[in-house]
mmCIF file of C-alpha atoms in Angstrom:
data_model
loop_
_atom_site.group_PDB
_atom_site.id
_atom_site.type_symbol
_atom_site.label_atom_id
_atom_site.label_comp_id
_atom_site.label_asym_id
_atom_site.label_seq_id
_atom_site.Cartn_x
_atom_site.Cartn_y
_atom_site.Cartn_z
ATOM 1 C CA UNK A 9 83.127 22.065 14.244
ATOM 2 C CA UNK A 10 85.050 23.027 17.243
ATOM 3 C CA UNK A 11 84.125 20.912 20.579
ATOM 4 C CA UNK A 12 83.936 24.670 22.294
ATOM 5 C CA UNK A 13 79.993 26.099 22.550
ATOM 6 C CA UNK A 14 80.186 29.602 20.556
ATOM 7 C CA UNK A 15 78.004 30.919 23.610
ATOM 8 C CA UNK A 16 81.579 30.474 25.829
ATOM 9 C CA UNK A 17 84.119 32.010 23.032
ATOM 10 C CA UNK A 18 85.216 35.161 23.539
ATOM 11 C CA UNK A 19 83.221 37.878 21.558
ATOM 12 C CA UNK A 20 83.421 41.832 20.674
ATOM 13 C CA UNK A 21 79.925 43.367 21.290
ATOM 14 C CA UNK A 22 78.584 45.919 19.059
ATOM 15 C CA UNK A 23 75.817 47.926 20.260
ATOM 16 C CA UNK A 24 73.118 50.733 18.934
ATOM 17 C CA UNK A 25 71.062 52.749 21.248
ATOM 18 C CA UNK A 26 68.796 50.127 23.436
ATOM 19 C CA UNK A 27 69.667 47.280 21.254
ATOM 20 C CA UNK A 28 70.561 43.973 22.137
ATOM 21 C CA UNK A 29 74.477 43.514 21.701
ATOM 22 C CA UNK A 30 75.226 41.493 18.289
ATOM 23 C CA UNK A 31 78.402 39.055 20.001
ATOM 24 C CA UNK A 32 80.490 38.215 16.976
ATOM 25 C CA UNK A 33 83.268 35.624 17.355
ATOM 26 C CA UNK A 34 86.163 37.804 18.380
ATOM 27 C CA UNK A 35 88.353 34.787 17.266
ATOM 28 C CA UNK A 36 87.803 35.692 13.579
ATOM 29 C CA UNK A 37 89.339 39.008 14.047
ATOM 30 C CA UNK A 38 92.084 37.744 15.119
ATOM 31 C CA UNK A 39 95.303 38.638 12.879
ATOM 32 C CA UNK A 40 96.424 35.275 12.308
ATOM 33 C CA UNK A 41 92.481 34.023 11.313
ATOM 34 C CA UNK A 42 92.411 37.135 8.650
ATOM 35 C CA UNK A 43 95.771 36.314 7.480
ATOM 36 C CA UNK A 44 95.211 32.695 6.738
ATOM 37 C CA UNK A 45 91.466 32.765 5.684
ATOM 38 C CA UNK A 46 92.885 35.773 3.274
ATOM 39 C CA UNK A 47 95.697 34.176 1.679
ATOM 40 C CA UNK A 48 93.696 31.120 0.642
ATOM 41 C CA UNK A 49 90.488 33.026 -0.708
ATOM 42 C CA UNK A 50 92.334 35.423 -2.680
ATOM 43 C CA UNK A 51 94.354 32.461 -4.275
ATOM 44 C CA UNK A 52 93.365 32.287 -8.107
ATOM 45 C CA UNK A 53 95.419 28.795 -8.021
ATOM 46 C CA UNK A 54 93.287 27.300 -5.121
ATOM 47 C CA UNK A 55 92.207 24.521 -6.616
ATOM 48 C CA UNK A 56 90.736 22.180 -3.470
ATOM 49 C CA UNK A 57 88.031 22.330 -0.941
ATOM 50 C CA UNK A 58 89.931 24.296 2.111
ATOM 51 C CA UNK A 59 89.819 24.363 6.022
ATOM 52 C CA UNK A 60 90.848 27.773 7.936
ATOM 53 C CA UNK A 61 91.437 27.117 11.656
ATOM 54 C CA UNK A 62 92.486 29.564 14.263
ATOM 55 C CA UNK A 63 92.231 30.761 17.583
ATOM 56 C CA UNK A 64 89.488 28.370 18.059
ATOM 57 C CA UNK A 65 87.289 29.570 14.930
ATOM 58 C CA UNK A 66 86.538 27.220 12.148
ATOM 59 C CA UNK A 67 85.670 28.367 8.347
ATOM 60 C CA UNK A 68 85.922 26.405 5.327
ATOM 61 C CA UNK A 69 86.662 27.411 1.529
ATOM 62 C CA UNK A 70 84.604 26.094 -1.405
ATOM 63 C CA UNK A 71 87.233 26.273 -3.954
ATOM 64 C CA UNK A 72 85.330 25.341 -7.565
ATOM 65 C CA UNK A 73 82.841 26.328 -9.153
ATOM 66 C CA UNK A 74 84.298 29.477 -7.632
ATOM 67 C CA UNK A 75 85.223 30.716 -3.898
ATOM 68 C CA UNK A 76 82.575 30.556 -1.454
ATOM 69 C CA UNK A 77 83.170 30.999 2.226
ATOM 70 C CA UNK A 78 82.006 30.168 5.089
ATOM 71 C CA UNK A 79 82.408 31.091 8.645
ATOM 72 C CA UNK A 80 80.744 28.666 11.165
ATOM 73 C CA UNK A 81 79.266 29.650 14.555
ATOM 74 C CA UNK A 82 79.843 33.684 13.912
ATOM 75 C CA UNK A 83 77.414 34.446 16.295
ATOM 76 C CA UNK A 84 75.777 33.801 19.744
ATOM 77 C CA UNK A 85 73.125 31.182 19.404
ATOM 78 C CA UNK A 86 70.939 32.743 21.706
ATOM 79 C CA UNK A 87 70.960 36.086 20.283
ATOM 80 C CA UNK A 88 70.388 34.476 16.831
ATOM 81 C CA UNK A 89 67.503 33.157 18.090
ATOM 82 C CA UNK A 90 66.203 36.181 19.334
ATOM 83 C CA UNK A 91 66.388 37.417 15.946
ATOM 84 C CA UNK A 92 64.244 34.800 14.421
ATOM 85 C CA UNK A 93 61.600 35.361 16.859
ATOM 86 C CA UNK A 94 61.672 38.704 15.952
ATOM 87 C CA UNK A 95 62.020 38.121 12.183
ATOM 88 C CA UNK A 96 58.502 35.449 12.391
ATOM 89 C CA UNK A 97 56.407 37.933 13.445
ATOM 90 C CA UNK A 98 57.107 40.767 10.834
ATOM 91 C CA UNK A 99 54.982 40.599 7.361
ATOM 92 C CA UNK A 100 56.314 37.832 5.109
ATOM 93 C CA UNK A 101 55.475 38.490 1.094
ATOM 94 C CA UNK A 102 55.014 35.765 -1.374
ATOM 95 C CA UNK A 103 57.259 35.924 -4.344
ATOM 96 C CA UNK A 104 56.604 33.176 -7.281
ATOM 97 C CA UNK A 105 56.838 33.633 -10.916
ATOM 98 C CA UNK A 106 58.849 31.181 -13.233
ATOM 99 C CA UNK A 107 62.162 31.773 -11.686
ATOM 100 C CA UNK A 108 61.318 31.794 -8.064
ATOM 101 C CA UNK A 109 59.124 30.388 -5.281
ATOM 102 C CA UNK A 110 59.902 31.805 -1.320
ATOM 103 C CA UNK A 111 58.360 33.866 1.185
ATOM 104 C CA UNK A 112 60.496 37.339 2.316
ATOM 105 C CA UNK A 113 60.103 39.999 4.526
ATOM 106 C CA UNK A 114 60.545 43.882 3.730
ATOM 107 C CA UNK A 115 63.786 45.440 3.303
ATOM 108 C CA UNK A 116 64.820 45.419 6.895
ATOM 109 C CA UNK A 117 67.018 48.941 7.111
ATOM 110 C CA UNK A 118 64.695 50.970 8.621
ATOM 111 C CA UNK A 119 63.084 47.862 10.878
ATOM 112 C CA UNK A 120 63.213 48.777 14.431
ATOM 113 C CA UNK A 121 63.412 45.469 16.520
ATOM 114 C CA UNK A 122 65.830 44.823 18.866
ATOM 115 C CA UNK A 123 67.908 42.316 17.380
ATOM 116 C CA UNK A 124 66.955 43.279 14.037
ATOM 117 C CA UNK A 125 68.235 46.912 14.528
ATOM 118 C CA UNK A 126 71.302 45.361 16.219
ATOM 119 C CA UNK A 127 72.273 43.259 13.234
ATOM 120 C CA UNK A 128 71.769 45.223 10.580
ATOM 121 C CA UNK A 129 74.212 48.016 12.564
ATOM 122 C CA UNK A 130 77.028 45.708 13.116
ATOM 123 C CA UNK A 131 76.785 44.114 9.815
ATOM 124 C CA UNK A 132 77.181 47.829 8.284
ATOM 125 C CA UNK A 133 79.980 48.969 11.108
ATOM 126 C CA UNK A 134 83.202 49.442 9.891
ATOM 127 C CA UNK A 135 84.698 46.538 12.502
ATOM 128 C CA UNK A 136 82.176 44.146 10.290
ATOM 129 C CA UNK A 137 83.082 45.571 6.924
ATOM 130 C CA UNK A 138 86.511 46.240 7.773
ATOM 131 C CA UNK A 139 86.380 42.140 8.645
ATOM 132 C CA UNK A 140 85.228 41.406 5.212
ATOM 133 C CA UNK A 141 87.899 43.517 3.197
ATOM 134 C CA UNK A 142 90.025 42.020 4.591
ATOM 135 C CA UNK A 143 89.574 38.570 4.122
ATOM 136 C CA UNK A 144 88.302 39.191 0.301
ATOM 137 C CA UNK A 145 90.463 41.010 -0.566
ATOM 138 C CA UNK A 146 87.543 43.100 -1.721
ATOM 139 C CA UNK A 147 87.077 47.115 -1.377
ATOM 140 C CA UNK A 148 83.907 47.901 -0.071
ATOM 141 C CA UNK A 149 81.577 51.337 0.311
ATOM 142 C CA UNK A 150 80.270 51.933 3.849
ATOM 143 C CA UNK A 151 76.738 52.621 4.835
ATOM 144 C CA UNK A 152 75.564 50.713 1.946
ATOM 145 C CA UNK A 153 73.895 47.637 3.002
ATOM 146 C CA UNK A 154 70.853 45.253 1.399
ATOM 147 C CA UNK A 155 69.253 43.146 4.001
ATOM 148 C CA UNK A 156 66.131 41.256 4.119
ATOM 149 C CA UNK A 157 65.182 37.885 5.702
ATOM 150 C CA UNK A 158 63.596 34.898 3.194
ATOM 151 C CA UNK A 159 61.671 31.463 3.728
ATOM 152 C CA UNK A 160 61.655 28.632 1.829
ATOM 153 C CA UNK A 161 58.761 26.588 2.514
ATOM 154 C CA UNK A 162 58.559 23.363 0.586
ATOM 155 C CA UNK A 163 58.638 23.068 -3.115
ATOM 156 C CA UNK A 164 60.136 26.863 -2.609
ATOM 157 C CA UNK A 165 63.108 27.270 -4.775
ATOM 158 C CA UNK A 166 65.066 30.129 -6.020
ATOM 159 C CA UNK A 167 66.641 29.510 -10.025
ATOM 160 C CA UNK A 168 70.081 30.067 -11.487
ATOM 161 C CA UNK A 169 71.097 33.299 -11.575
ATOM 162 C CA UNK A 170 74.773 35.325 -10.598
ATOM 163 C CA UNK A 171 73.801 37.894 -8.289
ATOM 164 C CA UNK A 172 75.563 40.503 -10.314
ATOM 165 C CA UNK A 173 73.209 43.846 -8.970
ATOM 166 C CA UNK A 174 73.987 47.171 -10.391
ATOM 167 C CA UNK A 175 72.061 50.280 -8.470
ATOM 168 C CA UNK A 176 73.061 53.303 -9.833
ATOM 169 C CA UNK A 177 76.606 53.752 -9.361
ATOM 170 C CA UNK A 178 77.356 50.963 -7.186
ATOM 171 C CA UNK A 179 77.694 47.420 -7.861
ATOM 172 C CA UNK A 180 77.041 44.645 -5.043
ATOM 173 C CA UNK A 181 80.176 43.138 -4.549
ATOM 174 C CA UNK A 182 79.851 40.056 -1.643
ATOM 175 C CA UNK A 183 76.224 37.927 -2.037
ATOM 176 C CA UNK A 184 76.170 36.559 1.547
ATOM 177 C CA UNK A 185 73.602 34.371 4.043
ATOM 178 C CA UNK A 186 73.446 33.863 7.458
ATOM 179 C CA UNK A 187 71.506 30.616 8.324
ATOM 180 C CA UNK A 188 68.888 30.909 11.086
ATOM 181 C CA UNK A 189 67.742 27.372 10.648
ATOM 182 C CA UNK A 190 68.602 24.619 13.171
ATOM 183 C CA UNK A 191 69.099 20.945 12.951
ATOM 184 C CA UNK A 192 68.815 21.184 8.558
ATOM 185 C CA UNK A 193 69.857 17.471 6.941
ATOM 186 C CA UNK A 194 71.154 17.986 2.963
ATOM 187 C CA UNK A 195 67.462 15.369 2.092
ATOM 188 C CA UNK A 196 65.909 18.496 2.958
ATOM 189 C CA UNK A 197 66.775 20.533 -0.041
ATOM 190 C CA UNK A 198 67.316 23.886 -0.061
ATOM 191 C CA UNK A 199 71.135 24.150 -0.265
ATOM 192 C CA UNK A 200 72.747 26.985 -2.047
ATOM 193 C CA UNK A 201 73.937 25.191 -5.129
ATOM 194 C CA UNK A 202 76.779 26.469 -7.326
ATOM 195 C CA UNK A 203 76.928 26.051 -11.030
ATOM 196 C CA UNK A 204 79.915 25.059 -13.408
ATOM 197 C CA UNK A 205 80.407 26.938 -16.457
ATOM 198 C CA UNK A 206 81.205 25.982 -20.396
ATOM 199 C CA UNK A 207 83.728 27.686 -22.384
ATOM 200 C CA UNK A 208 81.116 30.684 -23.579
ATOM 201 C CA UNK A 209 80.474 31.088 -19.599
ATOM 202 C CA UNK A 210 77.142 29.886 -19.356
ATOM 203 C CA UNK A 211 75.706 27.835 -16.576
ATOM 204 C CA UNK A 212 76.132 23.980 -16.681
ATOM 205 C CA UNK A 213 75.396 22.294 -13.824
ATOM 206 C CA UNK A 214 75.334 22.360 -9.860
ATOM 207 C CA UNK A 215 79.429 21.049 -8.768
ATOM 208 C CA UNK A 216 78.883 21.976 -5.327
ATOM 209 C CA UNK A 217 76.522 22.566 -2.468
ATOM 210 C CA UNK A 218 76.627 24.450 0.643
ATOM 211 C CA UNK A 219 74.231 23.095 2.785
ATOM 212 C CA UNK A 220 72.357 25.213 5.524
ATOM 213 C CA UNK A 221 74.011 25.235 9.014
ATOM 214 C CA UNK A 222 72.772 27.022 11.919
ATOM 215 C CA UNK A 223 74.810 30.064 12.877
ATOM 216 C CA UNK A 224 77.185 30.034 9.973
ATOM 217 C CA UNK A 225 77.481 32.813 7.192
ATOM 218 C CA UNK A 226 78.242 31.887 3.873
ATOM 219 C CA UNK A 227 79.089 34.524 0.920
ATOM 220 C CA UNK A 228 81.303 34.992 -2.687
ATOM 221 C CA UNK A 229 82.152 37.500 -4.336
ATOM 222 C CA UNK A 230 79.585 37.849 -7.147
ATOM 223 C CA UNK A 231 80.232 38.648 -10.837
ATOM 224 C CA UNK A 232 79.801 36.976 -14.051
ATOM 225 C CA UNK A 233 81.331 33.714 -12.941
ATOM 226 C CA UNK A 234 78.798 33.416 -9.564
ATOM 227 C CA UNK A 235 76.088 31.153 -11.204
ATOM 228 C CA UNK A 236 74.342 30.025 -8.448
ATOM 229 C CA UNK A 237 71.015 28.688 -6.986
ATOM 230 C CA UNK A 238 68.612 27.669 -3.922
ATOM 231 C CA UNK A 239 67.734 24.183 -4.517
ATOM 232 C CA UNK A 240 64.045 23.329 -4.217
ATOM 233 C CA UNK A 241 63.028 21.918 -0.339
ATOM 234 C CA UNK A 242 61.850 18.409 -0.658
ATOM 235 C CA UNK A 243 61.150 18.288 3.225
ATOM 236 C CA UNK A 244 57.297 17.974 3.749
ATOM 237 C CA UNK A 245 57.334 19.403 7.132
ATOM 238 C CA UNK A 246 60.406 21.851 7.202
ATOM 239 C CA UNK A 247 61.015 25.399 5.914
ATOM 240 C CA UNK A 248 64.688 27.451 5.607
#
């Protein structure tokens, strides 16, 4: 992690009505951040675990089972923050069968909290989506954006499964997670665990593990090869 606080880099604001400006890293637009980040991720023959550094942003590259990213401090802490506040006091559903055990709020598109309202905007502006094509690789449709928030409370724990969501005509394309939780050690479960597969391309078993960071965003592209899960939280007294 870079020695600089993210509340002192340089940042593009993107506003909506009233709302609270969303301050995204400016650093990662940078060309020479798109180019590199871009040139690795889109690089069938990356074969290793890879840094991108640049202008004072950090991201890093999980190159097997299959490429994950993630950017680290995207946003301003405080504004993050903000969010969660906002995002604890909405109505949080249980959701538990055989597959699955978390807490999660509505869809949020049509939520009209500050922050909430903010994010969800800048996250579906084309500066944000532009961002993403750009470093994926990956052509994207505008103005189509799922959002929600989820908790995982312990024992909570979210199966294998690819991510591969058809809706009609469109297919989801990037999976993706901002973390909101602070101070999160990998004995505490939870990580986003991604799974290996065998020659038929079935599942096998979790090769690598992003674990939750404050203020970092990780996503893949998802498809028939994104096996992946949320590992169960073994904390007694912590949630993600």
């Amino acid at each position: 992690m870079s020695d600089t606080p993210p509340e002192k880099r340089a940042r593009t604001e993107a506003t909506v009505d009233d709302a609270k400006p969303v301050h995204f890293n400016r650093g990662f637009l940078d060309e020479q951040f798109i180019s590199k980040f871009h040139t690795a991720f889109t690089d069938a023959e990356l074969a290793q675990h890879t840094n991108v550094e640049s202008n004072g942003c950090q991201a890093e590259i999980m190159a097997q089972p299959f490429h994950t990213g993630r950017l680290h401090s995207v946003f301003s802490a405080e504004f993050l923050r903000a969010l969660r506040r906002e995002l604890a006091g909405l109505t949080w559903h249980e959701r538990a069968n055989d597959l699955y055990a978390f807490h999660q709020t509505d869809d949020l598109a049509l939520n009209t909290n500050t922050h909430i309202r903010a994010l969800r905007t800048y996250l579906a502006g084309d500066e944000f989506v532009a961002f993403m094509e750009q470093i994926t690789g990956v052509q994207l449709t505008r103005g189509h954006l799922d959002l929600a928030a989820q908790r995982y409370k312990p024992t909570n724990h979210l199966l294998c499964h690819d991510d591969d969501v058809q809706r009609g005509k469109l297919t989801r394309k990037i999976a993706y997670i901002i973390y909101l939780t602070e101070d999160w050690a990998p004995g505490d479960g939870g990580a986003l665990g991604l799974f290996a597969q065998d020659d038929c391309g079935n599942p096998t078993e979790v090769v690598a593990r992003l674990v939750p960071e404050f203020n970092s965003l990780g996503f893949f592209l998802t498809g028939h090869s994104s096996y992946h899960t949320v590992e169960e939280v073994t904390s007694d007294d912590r949630e993600r």
